[in-house]
Amino acid sequence: MATAYGPDTRDHKGSGTRGHSGHTGQGAGPQGQAPVKHFLPAALRAPLEARSWRELLYVLLSLPLSTAMFVFAIAMTSVSAGLLITFIGIPLLAVGLAACRGFGVMERARARGLLKLDVAEPVRVRGKSGGPMSWIGAVLKSGVSWRHLLYALLHFPWAVFTFCVSVTFWSYGLAALTYPLWQWVFPVFAGIDGLQLYGDRTHAEYLDSPVELAATGAVGLVLVLVSPWIVRGLLSVDRLMVSGLLGPSALSARVTELESDRGVVVDTAAADLRRIERDLHDGAQARLVALAMDLGLAKEKLSDDPEAAARMVDEAHGEVKVALQELRDLARGIHPAVLTDRGLDAALSAIASRCTVPVTVEVDLDARPAQAIEGIAYFTVSELLQNVSKHARATRATVDVWRTSDRLMLQVTDNGRGGASAAAGSGLAGLTERLEAVDGVLVVHSPAGGPTTVTAELPWRG
């Protein structure tokens, strides 16, 4: 989630933001690539763009397809309602709703191909027992099925209106624009001077003079330039209908998101347990084993060579101190006591004191957030300062923490070489996933040459 973020995202403890995006005015290219430069402004090149013709094709296809869906929906609901007094009406209604969901698959594919609108597939209907009656009940209870039926009923009148407006503007625009090229058809084949603009019993006005031909072409050019934007504006309603009625419900999308976040949390917890086990096995446990062996040798030499035994005990004492320090560091990595006792201000100051570059810490909080959020904020700043120490080649860094409404904002800035990225495979990518698991956001702004600004946003949950 490597999104460009300005070097300062607040008005000195002001309001935070969930994201930032810039527009170059020259056409944005794919993510990670330079924007595409155009010689013509968007208003002039719109009729020549493939997007405009894809949208016009979408409009042209909408009328016959929506007509078929509307007729089917009306016929299906009418027949099913008439047969509800019998057993046939209920399964017939379920089959009709399933067919409407099939139409939804086609409409999502059409929107994906022509409008570049990617709408996720809704959850499939499954009966509890797998039998036909269970399936019928699941279809009738599914809100997604009824939303597909509603789409079939509502989209038809809108498709008729969009078709009429779009075809009118495009046809009149193209006809007027090219009129000077085919004006000769009227005197040759119709025996009149040109396209009749006005006429009565005594007088007729034709578009035949050079000035009139130029004016007609100019009007046609304006209509051609305006038509793609009119179609685009009309299709914004189609986009809303497809995404709102044919996609998964907000609750279903939230469940999917929470399932994904739960997987991230489980994976992160498993990775932390493996790290703790590895640190214990390779660090303190190995030292304690060596200490036990040294004490055993010292015990054997105690009667024969007291001086050698004393030296071995003294070395063992040093090993005990080192092992205790490693255990303290490990405990600090799990959850530092200073964070529990004194909060983020003292805990982040302790982290800053161990950084290899001078770090200025500023915490502006009138209360403490939830312990889980506080812990994530602590480890986020800790990992970011470790990156500064190892990779940034910076001479100074700053840590700012403040609260904005119901969000906890963190910002770590350094004057290093820049080039940090939250692309897949980097440490920042893992940090991004950890924050997203609690509805947080991590935004990185790190141009080549620096400076680097990493902003994290977490829910407050006090």
Tab-separated table of C-alpha atoms in Angstrom:
chain	number	residue	atom	x	y	z
A	1	MET	CA	0.000	0.000	0.000
A	2	ALA	CA	2.706	2.444	-0.992
A	3	THR	CA	0.782	5.695	-1.373
A	4	ALA	CA	2.354	9.100	-1.777
A	5	TYR	CA	2.001	11.188	1.355
A	6	GLY	CA	3.043	14.752	1.854
A	7	PRO	CA	5.807	15.553	4.312
A	8	ASP	CA	3.348	17.010	6.791
A	9	THR	CA	-0.170	15.649	7.055
A	10	ARG	CA	-1.479	17.917	9.782
A	11	ASP	CA	-1.694	21.509	10.832
A	12	HIS	CA	0.470	20.993	13.926
A	13	LYS	CA	-1.624	18.575	15.865
A	14	GLY	CA	-4.518	19.308	13.576
A	15	SER	CA	-6.708	16.938	11.708
A	16	GLY	CA	-5.366	13.675	10.332
A	17	THR	CA	-6.241	12.071	7.046
A	18	ARG	CA	-6.823	8.564	5.877
A	19	GLY	CA	-4.930	9.017	2.619
A	20	HIS	CA	-3.692	11.399	0.020
A	21	SER	CA	-3.546	11.318	-3.730
A	22	GLY	CA	-2.336	13.801	-6.258
A	23	HIS	CA	-3.453	14.616	-9.766
A	24	THR	CA	-1.017	15.820	-12.348
A	25	GLY	CA	-3.559	17.053	-14.838
A	26	GLN	CA	-1.775	15.062	-17.517
A	27	GLY	CA	-3.387	11.702	-17.044
A	28	ALA	CA	-2.335	9.371	-14.288
A	29	GLY	CA	-0.477	6.285	-15.347
A	30	PRO	CA	-0.469	2.886	-13.657
A	31	GLN	CA	0.693	2.705	-10.097
A	32	GLY	CA	4.439	3.011	-9.826
A	33	GLN	CA	4.810	4.522	-13.308
A	34	ALA	CA	5.185	8.094	-14.467
A	35	PRO	CA	1.953	9.829	-15.545
A	36	VAL	CA	1.190	9.756	-19.248
A	37	LYS	CA	1.715	13.126	-20.913
A	38	HIS	CA	-0.794	14.348	-23.507
A	39	PHE	CA	-0.481	17.195	-25.956
A	40	LEU	CA	-4.234	17.860	-25.938
A	41	PRO	CA	-6.296	18.708	-22.847
A	42	ALA	CA	-8.838	16.171	-21.649
A	43	ALA	CA	-11.773	18.178	-23.054
A	44	LEU	CA	-10.397	17.942	-26.599
A	45	ARG	CA	-9.105	14.391	-26.627
A	46	ALA	CA	-12.178	12.791	-25.000
A	47	PRO	CA	-13.916	11.938	-28.337
A	48	LEU	CA	-10.750	10.174	-29.501
A	49	GLU	CA	-10.175	8.100	-26.376
A	50	ALA	CA	-11.042	4.425	-26.261
A	51	ARG	CA	-12.819	4.979	-22.964
A	52	SER	CA	-15.453	7.193	-24.595
A	53	TRP	CA	-16.237	4.592	-27.246
A	54	ARG	CA	-16.361	1.798	-24.660
A	55	GLU	CA	-18.866	3.840	-22.672
A	56	LEU	CA	-20.952	4.510	-25.778
A	57	LEU	CA	-20.944	0.787	-26.552
A	58	TYR	CA	-22.090	0.127	-22.986
A	59	VAL	CA	-25.015	2.503	-23.524
A	60	LEU	CA	-25.951	0.896	-26.837
A	61	LEU	CA	-25.918	-2.597	-25.316
A	62	SER	CA	-27.845	-1.506	-22.233
A	63	LEU	CA	-31.113	-0.920	-24.072
A	64	PRO	CA	-31.659	-4.435	-25.514
A	65	LEU	CA	-30.202	-6.198	-22.484
A	66	SER	CA	-32.171	-4.122	-19.990
A	67	THR	CA	-35.327	-4.630	-22.030
A	68	ALA	CA	-34.844	-8.399	-21.890
A	69	MET	CA	-34.143	-8.312	-18.138
A	70	PHE	CA	-37.128	-6.059	-17.465
A	71	VAL	CA	-39.516	-8.199	-19.471
A	72	PHE	CA	-38.252	-11.346	-17.769
A	73	ALA	CA	-38.474	-9.793	-14.292
A	74	ILE	CA	-42.029	-8.522	-14.838
A	75	ALA	CA	-43.205	-11.796	-16.354
A	76	MET	CA	-41.524	-13.893	-13.675
A	77	THR	CA	-42.866	-11.904	-10.733
A	78	SER	CA	-46.345	-11.677	-12.223
A	79	VAL	CA	-46.625	-15.394	-12.927
A	80	SER	CA	-45.085	-16.309	-9.557
A	81	ALA	CA	-47.421	-13.956	-7.693
A	82	GLY	CA	-50.399	-15.426	-9.525
A	83	LEU	CA	-49.331	-18.960	-8.635
A	84	LEU	CA	-48.448	-18.307	-4.988
A	85	ILE	CA	-51.720	-19.892	-3.923
A	86	THR	CA	-50.342	-23.110	-5.373
A	87	PHE	CA	-47.088	-24.867	-4.640
A	88	ILE	CA	-45.675	-23.962	-8.052
A	89	GLY	CA	-45.419	-20.209	-7.370
A	90	ILE	CA	-42.732	-20.401	-4.659
A	91	PRO	CA	-40.144	-22.531	-6.528
A	92	LEU	CA	-40.894	-20.573	-9.716
A	93	LEU	CA	-40.095	-17.345	-7.878
A	94	ALA	CA	-36.862	-18.848	-6.544
A	95	VAL	CA	-35.832	-19.925	-10.046
A	96	GLY	CA	-36.628	-16.454	-11.364
A	97	LEU	CA	-34.494	-14.830	-8.665
A	98	ALA	CA	-31.660	-17.222	-9.488
A	99	ALA	CA	-31.975	-16.211	-13.157
A	100	CYS	CA	-31.778	-12.564	-12.126
A	101	ARG	CA	-28.537	-13.387	-10.332
A	102	GLY	CA	-27.334	-14.884	-13.611
A	103	PHE	CA	-28.157	-11.598	-15.329
A	104	GLY	CA	-26.115	-9.931	-12.598
A	105	VAL	CA	-23.073	-12.004	-13.563
A	106	MET	CA	-23.425	-10.742	-17.133
A	107	GLU	CA	-23.858	-7.127	-16.017
A	108	ARG	CA	-20.820	-7.239	-13.749
A	109	ALA	CA	-18.750	-8.692	-16.596
A	110	ARG	CA	-20.034	-5.976	-18.956
A	111	ALA	CA	-19.219	-3.239	-16.442
A	112	ARG	CA	-15.794	-4.774	-15.864
A	113	GLY	CA	-14.974	-4.916	-19.554
A	114	LEU	CA	-16.458	-1.618	-20.778
A	115	LEU	CA	-16.548	0.650	-17.721
A	116	LYS	CA	-13.485	-0.809	-15.969
A	117	LEU	CA	-15.651	-1.161	-12.866
A	118	ASP	CA	-14.634	-4.225	-10.896
A	119	VAL	CA	-17.478	-5.330	-8.618
A	120	ALA	CA	-16.891	-8.328	-6.399
A	121	GLU	CA	-19.088	-11.385	-6.737
A	122	PRO	CA	-21.725	-11.620	-3.994
A	123	VAL	CA	-21.835	-14.634	-1.729
A	124	ARG	CA	-23.330	-17.666	-3.388
A	125	VAL	CA	-26.618	-19.027	-2.111
A	126	ARG	CA	-26.259	-22.357	-0.352
A	127	GLY	CA	-28.963	-24.291	1.435
A	128	LYS	CA	-28.213	-25.692	4.866
A	129	SER	CA	-29.115	-29.264	3.956
A	130	GLY	CA	-28.226	-29.181	0.273
A	131	GLY	CA	-31.726	-30.220	-0.812
A	132	PRO	CA	-33.975	-28.340	-3.258
A	133	MET	CA	-36.307	-26.995	-0.551
A	134	SER	CA	-33.337	-25.720	1.435
A	135	TRP	CA	-31.987	-24.006	-1.684
A	136	ILE	CA	-35.355	-22.398	-2.425
A	137	GLY	CA	-35.540	-21.045	1.106
A	138	ALA	CA	-31.987	-19.679	0.915
A	139	VAL	CA	-32.701	-17.913	-2.398
A	140	LEU	CA	-35.880	-16.321	-1.090
A	141	LYS	CA	-34.132	-15.162	2.118
A	142	SER	CA	-31.135	-13.747	0.278
A	143	GLY	CA	-31.163	-9.970	0.062
A	144	VAL	CA	-28.711	-10.177	-2.826
A	145	SER	CA	-31.285	-12.029	-4.942
A	146	TRP	CA	-33.938	-9.367	-4.375
A	147	ARG	CA	-31.432	-6.604	-5.140
A	148	HIS	CA	-30.745	-8.278	-8.499
A	149	LEU	CA	-34.475	-8.262	-9.196
A	150	LEU	CA	-34.657	-4.593	-8.213
A	151	TYR	CA	-31.787	-3.844	-10.597
A	152	ALA	CA	-33.638	-5.526	-13.479
A	153	LEU	CA	-36.708	-3.371	-12.778
A	154	LEU	CA	-34.934	-0.038	-12.231
A	155	HIS	CA	-32.269	-0.209	-14.884
A	156	PHE	CA	-34.674	-0.466	-17.812
A	157	PRO	CA	-36.186	3.060	-17.637
A	158	TRP	CA	-32.772	4.538	-16.955
A	159	ALA	CA	-31.270	2.618	-19.893
A	160	VAL	CA	-33.996	3.990	-22.188
A	161	PHE	CA	-33.289	7.555	-21.044
A	162	THR	CA	-29.511	7.142	-21.321
A	163	PHE	CA	-29.812	5.571	-24.773
A	164	CYS	CA	-31.995	8.372	-26.127
A	165	VAL	CA	-29.812	11.176	-24.741
A	166	SER	CA	-26.499	9.598	-25.734
A	167	VAL	CA	-27.524	8.599	-29.242
A	168	THR	CA	-29.113	12.003	-29.844
A	169	PHE	CA	-26.023	13.951	-28.845
A	170	TRP	CA	-23.572	11.689	-30.656
A	171	SER	CA	-25.637	11.385	-33.873
A	172	TYR	CA	-26.477	15.082	-34.156
A	173	GLY	CA	-22.915	16.020	-33.276
A	174	LEU	CA	-21.319	13.750	-35.852
A	175	ALA	CA	-23.898	14.661	-38.493
A	176	ALA	CA	-23.397	18.401	-37.998
A	177	LEU	CA	-19.611	18.074	-37.827
A	178	THR	CA	-19.446	16.193	-41.121
A	179	TYR	CA	-22.270	18.139	-42.829
A	180	PRO	CA	-19.891	20.177	-45.044
A	181	LEU	CA	-18.633	16.873	-46.454
A	182	TRP	CA	-22.015	15.440	-47.440
A	183	GLN	CA	-24.010	18.630	-48.127
A	184	TRP	CA	-23.648	17.961	-51.874
A	185	VAL	CA	-26.114	15.060	-51.544
A	186	PHE	CA	-29.102	17.460	-51.374
A	187	PRO	CA	-28.661	19.359	-54.666
A	188	VAL	CA	-27.604	16.229	-56.555
A	189	PHE	CA	-30.249	13.780	-55.362
A	190	ALA	CA	-32.976	15.861	-53.666
A	191	GLY	CA	-33.033	18.914	-55.904
A	192	ILE	CA	-32.659	21.377	-53.001
A	193	ASP	CA	-29.739	23.542	-51.948
A	194	GLY	CA	-29.061	21.821	-48.667
A	195	LEU	CA	-30.495	20.776	-45.326
A	196	GLN	CA	-33.683	22.762	-44.791
A	197	LEU	CA	-33.507	24.817	-41.619
A	198	TYR	CA	-36.866	26.602	-42.027
A	199	GLY	CA	-39.609	26.683	-44.583
A	200	ASP	CA	-43.176	27.820	-45.237
A	201	ARG	CA	-45.332	28.471	-48.330
A	202	THR	CA	-43.400	31.525	-49.422
A	203	HIS	CA	-39.888	31.070	-48.107
A	204	ALA	CA	-37.396	28.315	-47.278
A	205	GLU	CA	-34.042	28.593	-45.551
A	206	TYR	CA	-31.325	26.063	-46.383
A	207	LEU	CA	-27.885	25.485	-44.899
A	208	ASP	CA	-25.865	25.970	-48.064
A	209	SER	CA	-23.655	29.068	-47.820
A	210	PRO	CA	-20.010	28.759	-46.689
A	211	VAL	CA	-20.759	30.646	-43.479
A	212	GLU	CA	-23.694	28.383	-42.690
A	213	LEU	CA	-21.619	25.286	-43.436
A	214	ALA	CA	-18.862	26.516	-41.130
A	215	ALA	CA	-21.357	27.365	-38.378
A	216	THR	CA	-22.984	23.942	-38.676
A	217	GLY	CA	-19.595	22.228	-38.435
A	218	ALA	CA	-18.684	24.335	-35.394
A	219	VAL	CA	-21.930	23.394	-33.641
A	220	GLY	CA	-21.257	19.752	-34.499
A	221	LEU	CA	-17.730	20.007	-33.086
A	222	VAL	CA	-19.089	21.384	-29.808
A	223	LEU	CA	-21.634	18.576	-29.599
A	224	VAL	CA	-18.972	15.950	-30.323
A	225	LEU	CA	-16.702	17.391	-27.642
A	226	VAL	CA	-19.534	17.531	-25.109
A	227	SER	CA	-21.093	14.123	-25.857
A	228	PRO	CA	-18.450	11.926	-24.131
A	229	TRP	CA	-18.796	13.923	-20.919
A	230	ILE	CA	-22.588	13.730	-21.010
A	231	VAL	CA	-22.409	9.968	-21.497
A	232	ARG	CA	-19.844	9.701	-18.713
A	233	GLY	CA	-22.061	11.659	-16.354
A	234	LEU	CA	-25.074	9.496	-17.174
A	235	LEU	CA	-23.050	6.313	-16.658
A	236	SER	CA	-22.136	7.399	-13.148
A	237	VAL	CA	-25.669	6.341	-12.223
A	238	ASP	CA	-25.082	2.956	-13.898
A	239	ARG	CA	-21.885	2.571	-11.876
A	240	LEU	CA	-23.788	3.238	-8.665
A	241	MET	CA	-26.532	0.791	-9.596
A	242	VAL	CA	-24.104	-1.982	-10.529
A	243	SER	CA	-21.917	-1.577	-7.459
A	244	GLY	CA	-24.824	-0.959	-5.070
A	245	LEU	CA	-27.321	-3.565	-6.287
A	246	LEU	CA	-25.206	-6.279	-7.931
A	247	GLY	CA	-22.268	-6.406	-5.543
A	248	PRO	CA	-21.970	-7.925	-2.086
A	249	SER	CA	-23.705	-6.192	0.771
A	250	ALA	CA	-21.765	-3.950	3.135
A	251	LEU	CA	-22.142	-6.540	5.893
A	252	SER	CA	-20.821	-9.312	3.657
A	253	ALA	CA	-17.871	-7.174	2.565
A	254	ARG	CA	-17.119	-6.372	6.197
A	255	VAL	CA	-17.225	-10.058	7.124
A	256	THR	CA	-14.781	-10.854	4.315
A	257	GLU	CA	-12.487	-8.057	5.461
A	258	LEU	CA	-12.605	-9.264	9.060
A	259	GLU	CA	-11.835	-12.818	7.966
A	260	SER	CA	-8.796	-11.552	6.093
A	261	ASP	CA	-7.710	-9.444	9.067
A	262	ARG	CA	-8.153	-12.421	11.375
A	263	GLY	CA	-5.791	-14.422	9.173
A	264	VAL	CA	-3.226	-11.632	9.335
A	265	VAL	CA	-3.516	-11.478	13.130
A	266	VAL	CA	-3.107	-15.254	13.450
A	267	ASP	CA	-0.092	-15.268	11.130
A	268	THR	CA	1.470	-12.347	13.007
A	269	ALA	CA	0.944	-14.021	16.372
A	270	ALA	CA	2.474	-17.264	15.069
A	271	ALA	CA	5.469	-15.360	13.695
A	272	ASP	CA	5.942	-13.592	17.039
A	273	LEU	CA	5.823	-16.908	18.896
A	274	ARG	CA	8.438	-18.374	16.535
A	275	ARG	CA	10.636	-15.312	17.045
A	276	ILE	CA	10.361	-15.546	20.828
A	277	GLU	CA	11.141	-19.264	20.738
A	278	ARG	CA	14.124	-18.676	18.468
A	279	ASP	CA	15.449	-15.839	20.627
A	280	LEU	CA	15.119	-17.953	23.773
A	281	HIS	CA	16.741	-20.971	22.152
A	282	ASP	CA	19.621	-19.110	20.535
A	283	GLY	CA	20.151	-16.523	23.273
A	284	ALA	CA	19.273	-16.858	26.926
A	285	GLN	CA	18.719	-20.641	26.848
A	286	ALA	CA	22.137	-21.283	25.271
A	287	ARG	CA	23.824	-19.016	27.809
A	288	LEU	CA	22.054	-20.709	30.717
A	289	VAL	CA	23.138	-24.146	29.459
A	290	ALA	CA	26.736	-22.926	29.216
A	291	LEU	CA	26.379	-21.381	32.683
A	292	ALA	CA	25.213	-24.688	34.164
A	293	MET	CA	28.171	-26.475	32.617
A	294	ASP	CA	30.616	-23.858	33.900
A	295	LEU	CA	29.178	-24.062	37.404
A	296	GLY	CA	29.445	-27.856	37.291
A	297	LEU	CA	33.138	-27.638	36.346
A	298	ALA	CA	33.714	-25.018	39.040
A	299	LYS	CA	32.111	-27.317	41.617
A	300	GLU	CA	34.504	-30.145	40.622
A	301	LYS	CA	37.551	-27.849	40.869
A	302	LEU	CA	36.457	-26.235	44.126
A	303	SER	CA	38.430	-28.669	46.355
A	304	ASP	CA	41.431	-29.209	44.040
A	305	ASP	CA	41.956	-25.709	42.575
A	306	PRO	CA	39.968	-23.014	44.453
A	307	GLU	CA	41.491	-20.163	42.429
A	308	ALA	CA	40.454	-21.714	39.082
A	309	ALA	CA	37.006	-22.409	40.528
A	310	ALA	CA	36.724	-18.773	41.629
A	311	ARG	CA	37.619	-17.566	38.117
A	312	MET	CA	35.024	-19.868	36.597
A	313	VAL	CA	32.389	-18.628	39.060
A	314	ASP	CA	33.321	-15.042	38.172
A	315	GLU	CA	32.910	-15.819	34.431
A	316	ALA	CA	29.606	-17.501	35.190
A	317	HIS	CA	28.505	-14.346	37.001
A	318	GLY	CA	29.192	-12.350	33.852
A	319	GLU	CA	27.226	-14.820	31.780
A	320	VAL	CA	24.300	-14.446	34.194
A	321	LYS	CA	24.307	-10.671	33.647
A	322	VAL	CA	24.349	-11.105	29.880
A	323	ALA	CA	21.536	-13.669	30.051
A	324	LEU	CA	19.463	-11.345	32.250
A	325	GLN	CA	19.968	-8.476	29.787
A	326	GLU	CA	18.856	-10.694	26.894
A	327	LEU	CA	15.775	-11.726	28.865
A	328	ARG	CA	15.011	-8.070	29.591
A	329	ASP	CA	15.325	-7.226	25.889
A	330	LEU	CA	13.098	-10.161	25.012
A	331	ALA	CA	10.486	-9.110	27.576
A	332	ARG	CA	10.669	-5.546	26.240
A	333	GLY	CA	10.018	-6.937	22.756
A	334	ILE	CA	6.916	-8.757	24.012
A	335	HIS	CA	5.443	-5.884	26.002
A	336	PRO	CA	7.644	-3.365	27.843
A	337	ALA	CA	6.844	-2.627	31.450
A	338	VAL	CA	7.392	1.097	30.931
A	339	LEU	CA	4.542	1.137	28.407
A	340	THR	CA	2.168	-0.441	30.884
A	341	ASP	CA	3.254	1.748	33.779
A	342	ARG	CA	3.843	5.156	32.173
A	343	GLY	CA	2.278	5.132	28.706
A	344	LEU	CA	3.423	5.976	25.214
A	345	ASP	CA	5.386	9.116	26.050
A	346	ALA	CA	7.865	7.385	28.344
A	347	ALA	CA	7.962	4.178	26.262
A	348	LEU	CA	8.724	6.007	23.021
A	349	SER	CA	11.354	8.125	24.748
A	350	ALA	CA	13.021	4.899	25.868
A	351	ILE	CA	13.027	3.625	22.286
A	352	ALA	CA	14.449	6.922	21.033
A	353	SER	CA	17.299	6.768	23.562
A	354	ARG	CA	18.429	3.426	22.092
A	355	CYS	CA	18.306	4.640	18.452
A	356	THR	CA	21.643	5.215	16.735
A	357	VAL	CA	20.601	8.720	15.586
A	358	PRO	CA	19.233	11.588	17.689
A	359	VAL	CA	15.449	11.346	17.898
A	360	THR	CA	13.029	14.042	19.010
A	361	VAL	CA	9.821	12.666	20.521
A	362	GLU	CA	6.667	14.739	20.881
A	363	VAL	CA	3.536	13.109	22.303
A	364	ASP	CA	0.366	15.174	22.590
A	365	LEU	CA	-2.280	12.912	24.158
A	366	ASP	CA	-4.799	13.898	26.804
A	367	ALA	CA	-5.608	10.256	27.605
A	368	ARG	CA	-4.362	6.756	26.934
A	369	PRO	CA	-5.824	4.615	24.156
A	370	ALA	CA	-6.777	0.967	24.575
A	371	GLN	CA	-3.884	-1.287	25.613
A	372	ALA	CA	-3.927	-3.215	22.321
A	373	ILE	CA	-3.795	0.008	20.275
A	374	GLU	CA	-1.115	1.410	22.559
A	375	GLY	CA	0.973	-1.717	22.084
A	376	ILE	CA	0.620	-1.625	18.288
A	377	ALA	CA	1.593	2.062	18.264
A	378	TYR	CA	4.670	1.297	20.380
A	379	PHE	CA	5.883	-1.537	18.163
A	380	THR	CA	5.129	0.478	15.015
A	381	VAL	CA	7.382	3.315	16.153
A	382	SER	CA	9.968	0.802	17.379
A	383	GLU	CA	10.186	-0.916	13.989
A	384	LEU	CA	10.265	2.378	12.111
A	385	LEU	CA	13.145	3.648	14.264
A	386	GLN	CA	14.976	0.365	13.705
A	387	ASN	CA	14.648	0.977	9.966
A	388	VAL	CA	16.047	4.471	10.484
A	389	SER	CA	19.029	3.029	12.387
A	390	LYS	CA	19.750	0.248	9.884
A	391	HIS	CA	18.867	1.633	6.451
A	392	ALA	CA	18.152	5.375	6.371
A	393	ARG	CA	21.694	6.782	6.874
A	394	ALA	CA	20.004	9.669	8.657
A	395	THR	CA	21.503	12.162	11.106
A	396	ARG	CA	18.284	12.963	12.942
A	397	ALA	CA	14.695	11.773	13.255
A	398	THR	CA	11.443	12.935	14.835
A	399	VAL	CA	8.490	11.069	16.283
A	400	ASP	CA	5.129	12.851	16.625
A	401	VAL	CA	2.072	11.312	18.256
A	402	TRP	CA	-1.275	13.040	18.520
A	403	ARG	CA	-4.975	12.353	18.565
A	404	THR	CA	-7.482	13.460	15.935
A	405	SER	CA	-11.112	12.811	16.803
A	406	ASP	CA	-11.308	9.025	17.179
A	407	ARG	CA	-7.940	8.296	15.512
A	408	LEU	CA	-4.435	7.937	16.955
A	409	MET	CA	-1.868	9.450	14.593
A	410	LEU	CA	1.844	8.558	14.492
A	411	GLN	CA	4.442	10.191	12.273
A	412	VAL	CA	8.113	9.240	12.030
A	413	THR	CA	10.341	11.480	9.899
A	414	ASP	CA	14.060	11.219	9.123
A	415	ASN	CA	16.466	13.138	6.894
A	416	GLY	CA	18.040	10.017	5.404
A	417	ARG	CA	18.545	8.886	1.826
A	418	GLY	CA	14.875	8.026	1.189
A	419	GLY	CA	13.693	5.340	-1.185
A	420	ALA	CA	11.668	3.440	1.425
A	421	SER	CA	8.771	1.445	0.011
A	422	ALA	CA	5.854	-0.518	1.406
A	423	ALA	CA	5.891	-2.852	-1.584
A	424	ALA	CA	5.322	-6.565	-1.065
A	425	GLY	CA	8.271	-8.282	0.600
A	426	SER	CA	9.528	-5.286	2.577
A	427	GLY	CA	9.314	-4.828	6.327
A	428	LEU	CA	6.921	-1.936	5.828
A	429	ALA	CA	4.541	-4.268	3.993
A	430	GLY	CA	4.284	-6.489	7.063
A	431	LEU	CA	3.767	-3.425	9.219
A	432	THR	CA	1.005	-2.285	6.879
A	433	GLU	CA	-0.778	-5.626	7.219
A	434	ARG	CA	-0.499	-5.493	11.000
A	435	LEU	CA	-2.096	-2.047	11.097
A	436	GLU	CA	-4.829	-2.990	8.631
A	437	ALA	CA	-5.800	-5.862	10.921
A	438	VAL	CA	-7.097	-3.266	13.413
A	439	ASP	CA	-8.504	-0.854	10.773
A	440	GLY	CA	-5.300	1.146	10.694
A	441	VAL	CA	-3.462	2.773	7.790
A	442	LEU	CA	0.242	3.144	7.008
A	443	VAL	CA	1.297	5.717	4.420
A	444	VAL	CA	4.869	6.177	3.206
A	445	HIS	CA	6.367	9.214	1.488
A	446	SER	CA	10.015	8.578	0.727
A	447	PRO	CA	11.380	10.157	-2.459
A	448	ALA	CA	14.903	9.314	-3.543
A	449	GLY	CA	17.287	11.507	-1.593
A	450	GLY	CA	14.848	11.913	1.287
A	451	PRO	CA	13.398	12.934	3.556
A	452	THR	CA	11.231	9.980	4.580
A	453	THR	CA	7.895	10.476	6.306
A	454	VAL	CA	5.899	7.475	7.499
A	455	THR	CA	2.447	8.198	8.891
A	456	ALA	CA	0.410	5.601	10.753
A	457	GLU	CA	-3.215	5.968	11.694
A	458	LEU	CA	-4.913	3.762	14.264
A	459	PRO	CA	-8.400	3.703	15.791
A	460	TRP	CA	-8.417	5.274	19.240
A	461	ARG	CA	-10.646	2.813	21.135
A	462	GLY	CA	-9.966	4.356	24.513
